[in-house]
Amino acid sequence: MHLMRLCYCLGTLLPAVSSFHMASPSATRRVSRQLKRTQLQSTSLPPSGGGESNSSPISLIVKSEESDRQNDLMLGEDSGMFNWSNEKWGALGESGWLTFFAAVATILTAVAVLWIYPPTGYGDDFVSFLENDVAHGNPHLVTLAFGIIFPIVHSGLASLRPLGEKIVGARTWRVIFAFPSLCLAYSWIVYFISHAHEGFQFYDISQIGWVHGLAWIINFTSFLFLYPSVYNLKEVAAVEKPKIHLWETGIIRITRHPQYVGQVMWSGAHLAMVGTSFTALTMALLVGHHYFACWNGDRRLEAEHGESFLKIKERTSVIPFQAIIEGRQQLPKDYYKELLRAPFVLIAVGSIGAYFAHPYMQAGAALAKNTGLVPGGILDGIFLEFN
């Protein structure tokens, strides 16, 4: 439900150590880690931290600094690295921000015309089909249908990524993946807003001030639990070639699947505010999908990165802080450097903006509901020709 699917090169994998086959396993690991650190320090990323920083919070946001990574495996990338001086508008067609905004505008326009706007789009036809032909007017069955269809499409296309990229390329497959996911996410969000208070009312504590405040804090925090690949906006928009990244720092130290943890927090906070059977079912479906994505994500990372992912998996956990408590993960003494980075600031600002935009979201959902079905769409002429 996070409407952010917000780029840096894939981290170099551990170099071959065949020349050290006579050494002991522990010696091999020490040599390999030292080689890895040497490689990383020779890149254009900021030098490794390893101590107190004299940089101000603003300077760390503008130009990220590495934390002390001497205890890391150095197999994965450092998430959220950002350097303002490296960012360029660029010409249209280049991998700059001008192309990014043009690409985003293009895909959102396509979603608006082909799906959202009733006279030209097919989103209203799809929802009407679910309501009338599938659920026969039962909103619980409609959200259940969304909870089945969306994971099949979203996770299914993600799983088909290796095959799809071989056929059409990484950038084109990203568009094929993103378009139906955006369309279905929009329709499900709008339907949820319109029907959240329907069904059996278990409780209503939304008017209690401290409950609202606590729910707000949990909601806000949940958006900080995004998977680091979302930070790479240009890859999300296919301006740069999308990659399956292996991350080792930042929020990954807390939980290997931050998107799942964030969804549990978001769903729990919303269910606390809206205690209806419809909301409970929708939240359960969302959490269930993200729970499945934990397994599917690990499977895909292992297929892409093999032993490197398995080693990082041993040092991380799905349950927040579990690996740290068990001693499998050690936070750097300057861990704040991994969190005080531009992506987190952008997410925080966007989350606050989304909160204040709630009245407009509710108004938009009401408009969509009251508009109802406008049969057909802009592609009807093409379909008729084939018939």
mmCIF file of N, CA and C in Angstrom, residues 61-127:
data_model
loop_
_atom_site.group_PDB
_atom_site.id
_atom_site.type_symbol
_atom_site.label_atom_id
_atom_site.label_comp_id
_atom_site.label_asym_id
_atom_site.label_seq_id
_atom_site.Cartn_x
_atom_site.Cartn_y
_atom_site.Cartn_z
ATOM 1 N N ILE A 61 22.864 14.577 5.094
ATOM 2 C CA ILE A 61 21.731 14.365 4.194
ATOM 3 C C ILE A 61 22.113 14.713 2.762
ATOM 4 N N VAL A 62 22.857 15.799 2.606
ATOM 5 C CA VAL A 62 23.259 16.247 1.272
ATOM 6 C C VAL A 62 24.294 15.305 0.672
ATOM 7 N N LYS A 63 25.190 14.798 1.529
ATOM 8 C CA LYS A 63 26.229 13.876 1.061
ATOM 9 C C LYS A 63 26.406 12.785 2.110
ATOM 10 N N SER A 64 25.986 11.586 1.789
ATOM 11 C CA SER A 64 26.033 10.488 2.749
ATOM 12 C C SER A 64 27.468 10.115 3.093
ATOM 13 N N GLU A 65 27.633 9.638 4.311
ATOM 14 C CA GLU A 65 28.912 9.092 4.754
ATOM 15 C C GLU A 65 28.713 7.638 5.145
ATOM 16 N N GLU A 66 29.725 6.825 4.865
ATOM 17 C CA GLU A 66 29.667 5.430 5.293
ATOM 18 C C GLU A 66 29.838 5.346 6.798
ATOM 19 N N SER A 67 29.178 4.370 7.377
ATOM 20 C CA SER A 67 29.410 4.063 8.784
ATOM 21 C C SER A 67 30.633 3.150 8.899
ATOM 22 N N ASP A 68 30.947 2.794 10.117
ATOM 23 C CA ASP A 68 32.059 1.877 10.353
ATOM 24 C C ASP A 68 31.592 0.458 10.022
ATOM 25 N N ARG A 69 32.043 -0.073 8.903
ATOM 26 C CA ARG A 69 31.574 -1.367 8.424
ATOM 27 C C ARG A 69 32.606 -2.472 8.623
ATOM 28 N N GLN A 70 33.501 -2.318 9.582
ATOM 29 C CA GLN A 70 34.557 -3.303 9.752
ATOM 30 C C GLN A 70 34.037 -4.670 10.184
ATOM 31 N N ASN A 71 32.841 -4.717 10.754
ATOM 32 C CA ASN A 71 32.271 -6.000 11.171
ATOM 33 C C ASN A 71 31.318 -6.588 10.140
ATOM 34 N N ASP A 72 31.146 -5.911 9.002
ATOM 35 C CA ASP A 72 30.243 -6.398 7.958
ATOM 36 C C ASP A 72 30.927 -7.442 7.088
ATOM 37 N N LEU A 73 30.114 -8.225 6.391
ATOM 38 C CA LEU A 73 30.648 -9.189 5.435
ATOM 39 C C LEU A 73 31.162 -8.513 4.178
ATOM 40 N N MET A 74 30.674 -7.318 3.900
ATOM 41 C CA MET A 74 31.027 -6.556 2.706
ATOM 42 C C MET A 74 30.617 -7.287 1.429
ATOM 43 N N LEU A 75 29.516 -8.012 1.519
ATOM 44 C CA LEU A 75 28.979 -8.706 0.346
ATOM 45 C C LEU A 75 27.834 -7.924 -0.293
ATOM 46 N N GLY A 76 27.140 -7.114 0.499
ATOM 47 C CA GLY A 76 26.001 -6.359 0.006
ATOM 48 C C GLY A 76 26.303 -4.882 -0.097
ATOM 49 N N GLU A 77 25.352 -4.169 -0.685
ATOM 50 C CA GLU A 77 25.514 -2.737 -0.886
ATOM 51 C C GLU A 77 25.119 -1.933 0.341
ATOM 52 N N ASP A 78 25.598 -0.707 0.374
ATOM 53 C CA ASP A 78 25.268 0.246 1.428
ATOM 54 C C ASP A 78 24.032 1.009 0.976
ATOM 55 N N SER A 79 22.919 0.826 1.673
ATOM 56 C CA SER A 79 21.643 1.357 1.192
ATOM 57 C C SER A 79 21.489 2.841 1.479
ATOM 58 N N GLY A 80 20.829 3.527 0.551
ATOM 59 C CA GLY A 80 20.468 4.923 0.755
ATOM 60 C C GLY A 80 21.577 5.917 0.539
ATOM 61 N N MET A 81 22.699 5.503 -0.040
ATOM 62 C CA MET A 81 23.795 6.451 -0.283
ATOM 63 C C MET A 81 23.352 7.525 -1.269
ATOM 64 N N PHE A 82 23.717 8.761 -0.974
ATOM 65 C CA PHE A 82 23.264 9.886 -1.793
ATOM 66 C C PHE A 82 24.309 10.984 -1.755
ATOM 67 N N ASN A 83 24.534 11.597 -2.903
ATOM 68 C CA ASN A 83 25.443 12.732 -3.007
ATOM 69 C C ASN A 83 24.809 13.762 -3.937
ATOM 70 N N TRP A 84 24.394 14.881 -3.366
ATOM 71 C CA TRP A 84 23.687 15.909 -4.128
ATOM 72 C C TRP A 84 24.495 16.378 -5.334
ATOM 73 N N SER A 85 25.808 16.466 -5.194
ATOM 74 C CA SER A 85 26.639 16.983 -6.285
ATOM 75 C C SER A 85 26.658 16.048 -7.490
ATOM 76 N N ASN A 86 26.269 14.790 -7.299
ATOM 77 C CA ASN A 86 26.234 13.842 -8.420
ATOM 78 C C ASN A 86 24.921 13.859 -9.184
ATOM 79 N N GLU A 87 23.930 14.559 -8.654
ATOM 80 C CA GLU A 87 22.614 14.570 -9.287
ATOM 81 C C GLU A 87 22.522 15.657 -10.347
ATOM 82 N N LYS A 88 22.047 15.282 -11.535
ATOM 83 C CA LYS A 88 21.949 16.207 -12.660
ATOM 84 C C LYS A 88 20.556 16.123 -13.280
ATOM 85 N N TRP A 89 20.107 17.274 -13.813
ATOM 86 C CA TRP A 89 18.844 17.252 -14.553
ATOM 87 C C TRP A 89 19.001 16.460 -15.833
ATOM 88 N N GLY A 90 20.090 16.693 -16.566
ATOM 89 C CA GLY A 90 20.339 15.965 -17.804
ATOM 90 C C GLY A 90 19.354 16.318 -18.900
ATOM 91 N N ALA A 91 19.672 15.890 -20.095
ATOM 92 C CA ALA A 91 18.764 16.099 -21.227
ATOM 93 C C ALA A 91 17.735 14.974 -21.270
ATOM 94 N N LEU A 92 16.632 15.242 -21.920
ATOM 95 C CA LEU A 92 15.586 14.243 -22.047
ATOM 96 C C LEU A 92 16.136 13.017 -22.781
ATOM 97 N N GLY A 93 15.982 11.858 -22.189
ATOM 98 C CA GLY A 93 16.531 10.636 -22.757
ATOM 99 C C GLY A 93 17.788 10.168 -22.050
ATOM 100 N N GLU A 94 18.417 11.074 -21.297
ATOM 101 C CA GLU A 94 19.559 10.690 -20.478
ATOM 102 C C GLU A 94 19.073 10.228 -19.108
ATOM 103 N N SER A 95 19.977 9.678 -18.314
ATOM 104 C CA SER A 95 19.588 9.133 -17.008
ATOM 105 C C SER A 95 19.611 10.210 -15.928
ATOM 106 N N GLY A 96 18.969 11.341 -16.208
ATOM 107 C CA GLY A 96 18.886 12.426 -15.249
ATOM 108 C C GLY A 96 17.473 12.598 -14.741
ATOM 109 N N TRP A 97 17.275 13.643 -13.929
ATOM 110 C CA TRP A 97 15.973 13.846 -13.296
ATOM 111 C C TRP A 97 14.921 14.355 -14.268
ATOM 112 N N LEU A 98 15.331 15.005 -15.342
ATOM 113 C CA LEU A 98 14.355 15.426 -16.342
ATOM 114 C C LEU A 98 13.687 14.208 -16.972
ATOM 115 N N THR A 99 14.483 13.222 -17.314
ATOM 116 C CA THR A 99 13.930 11.983 -17.869
ATOM 117 C C THR A 99 13.087 11.249 -16.830
ATOM 118 N N PHE A 100 13.517 11.280 -15.568
ATOM 119 C CA PHE A 100 12.747 10.634 -14.503
ATOM 120 C C PHE A 100 11.341 11.212 -14.410
ATOM 121 N N PHE A 101 11.243 12.537 -14.325
ATOM 122 C CA PHE A 101 9.925 13.159 -14.192
ATOM 123 C C PHE A 101 9.081 12.944 -15.449
ATOM 124 N N ALA A 102 9.730 12.912 -16.605
ATOM 125 C CA ALA A 102 8.996 12.645 -17.840
ATOM 126 C C ALA A 102 8.457 11.216 -17.848
ATOM 127 N N ALA A 103 9.266 10.277 -17.368
ATOM 128 C CA ALA A 103 8.832 8.876 -17.321
ATOM 129 C C ALA A 103 7.686 8.692 -16.336
ATOM 130 N N VAL A 104 7.800 9.310 -15.155
ATOM 131 C CA VAL A 104 6.743 9.207 -14.154
ATOM 132 C C VAL A 104 5.454 9.827 -14.674
ATOM 133 N N ALA A 105 5.583 11.007 -15.309
ATOM 134 C CA ALA A 105 4.396 11.663 -15.859
ATOM 135 C C ALA A 105 3.731 10.803 -16.929
ATOM 136 N N THR A 106 4.529 10.117 -17.723
ATOM 137 C CA THR A 106 3.993 9.277 -18.789
ATOM 138 C C THR A 106 3.212 8.088 -18.231
ATOM 139 N N ILE A 107 3.803 7.380 -17.254
ATOM 140 C CA ILE A 107 3.137 6.199 -16.714
ATOM 141 C C ILE A 107 1.893 6.588 -15.920
ATOM 142 N N LEU A 108 1.956 7.703 -15.181
ATOM 143 C CA LEU A 108 0.783 8.131 -14.422
ATOM 144 C C LEU A 108 -0.332 8.620 -15.347
ATOM 145 N N THR A 109 0.042 9.251 -16.452
ATOM 146 C CA THR A 109 -0.965 9.655 -17.432
ATOM 147 C C THR A 109 -1.646 8.434 -18.045
ATOM 148 N N ALA A 110 -0.843 7.424 -18.350
ATOM 149 C CA ALA A 110 -1.407 6.186 -18.904
ATOM 150 C C ALA A 110 -2.365 5.532 -17.907
ATOM 151 N N VAL A 111 -1.977 5.518 -16.621
ATOM 152 C CA VAL A 111 -2.850 4.943 -15.597
ATOM 153 C C VAL A 111 -4.139 5.753 -15.493
ATOM 154 N N ALA A 112 -4.020 7.090 -15.540
ATOM 155 C CA ALA A 112 -5.199 7.948 -15.427
ATOM 156 C C ALA A 112 -6.159 7.750 -16.592
ATOM 157 N N VAL A 113 -5.618 7.705 -17.803
ATOM 158 C CA VAL A 113 -6.464 7.616 -18.995
ATOM 159 C C VAL A 113 -7.035 6.206 -19.172
ATOM 160 N N LEU A 114 -6.199 5.202 -18.984
ATOM 161 C CA LEU A 114 -6.613 3.834 -19.270
ATOM 162 C C LEU A 114 -7.317 3.150 -18.098
ATOM 163 N N TRP A 115 -7.228 3.745 -16.895
ATOM 164 C CA TRP A 115 -7.792 3.056 -15.738
ATOM 165 C C TRP A 115 -8.661 3.942 -14.848
ATOM 166 N N ILE A 116 -8.161 5.124 -14.486
ATOM 167 C CA ILE A 116 -8.819 5.914 -13.441
ATOM 168 C C ILE A 116 -10.027 6.694 -13.947
ATOM 169 N N TYR A 117 -9.884 7.440 -15.036
ATOM 170 C CA TYR A 117 -10.942 8.326 -15.526
ATOM 171 C C TYR A 117 -12.068 7.493 -16.137
ATOM 172 N N PRO A 118 -13.272 7.487 -15.550
ATOM 173 C CA PRO A 118 -14.335 6.569 -15.986
ATOM 174 C C PRO A 118 -14.692 6.621 -17.471
ATOM 175 N N PRO A 119 -14.790 7.799 -18.099
ATOM 176 C CA PRO A 119 -15.172 7.795 -19.522
ATOM 177 C C PRO A 119 -14.155 7.123 -20.441
ATOM 178 N N THR A 120 -12.874 7.140 -20.044
ATOM 179 C CA THR A 120 -11.840 6.561 -20.913
ATOM 180 C C THR A 120 -11.202 5.310 -20.332
ATOM 181 N N GLY A 121 -11.274 5.145 -19.002
ATOM 182 C CA GLY A 121 -10.573 4.047 -18.347
ATOM 183 C C GLY A 121 -11.462 2.856 -18.045
ATOM 184 N N TYR A 122 -10.826 1.793 -17.580
ATOM 185 C CA TYR A 122 -11.523 0.537 -17.329
ATOM 186 C C TYR A 122 -11.513 0.126 -15.856
ATOM 187 N N GLY A 123 -11.023 0.999 -14.992
ATOM 188 C CA GLY A 123 -11.026 0.696 -13.577
ATOM 189 C C GLY A 123 -12.430 0.560 -13.016
ATOM 190 N N ASP A 124 -13.339 1.455 -13.447
ATOM 191 C CA ASP A 124 -14.720 1.378 -12.967
ATOM 192 C C ASP A 124 -15.405 0.114 -13.477
ATOM 193 N N ASP A 125 -15.086 -0.301 -14.694
ATOM 194 C CA ASP A 125 -15.646 -1.549 -15.223
ATOM 195 C C ASP A 125 -15.171 -2.743 -14.403
ATOM 196 N N PHE A 126 -13.899 -2.722 -14.021
ATOM 197 C CA PHE A 126 -13.335 -3.827 -13.250
ATOM 198 C C PHE A 126 -13.976 -3.914 -11.864
ATOM 199 N N VAL A 127 -14.077 -2.779 -11.184
ATOM 200 C CA VAL A 127 -14.683 -2.766 -9.848
ATOM 201 C C VAL A 127 -16.152 -3.164 -9.932
#
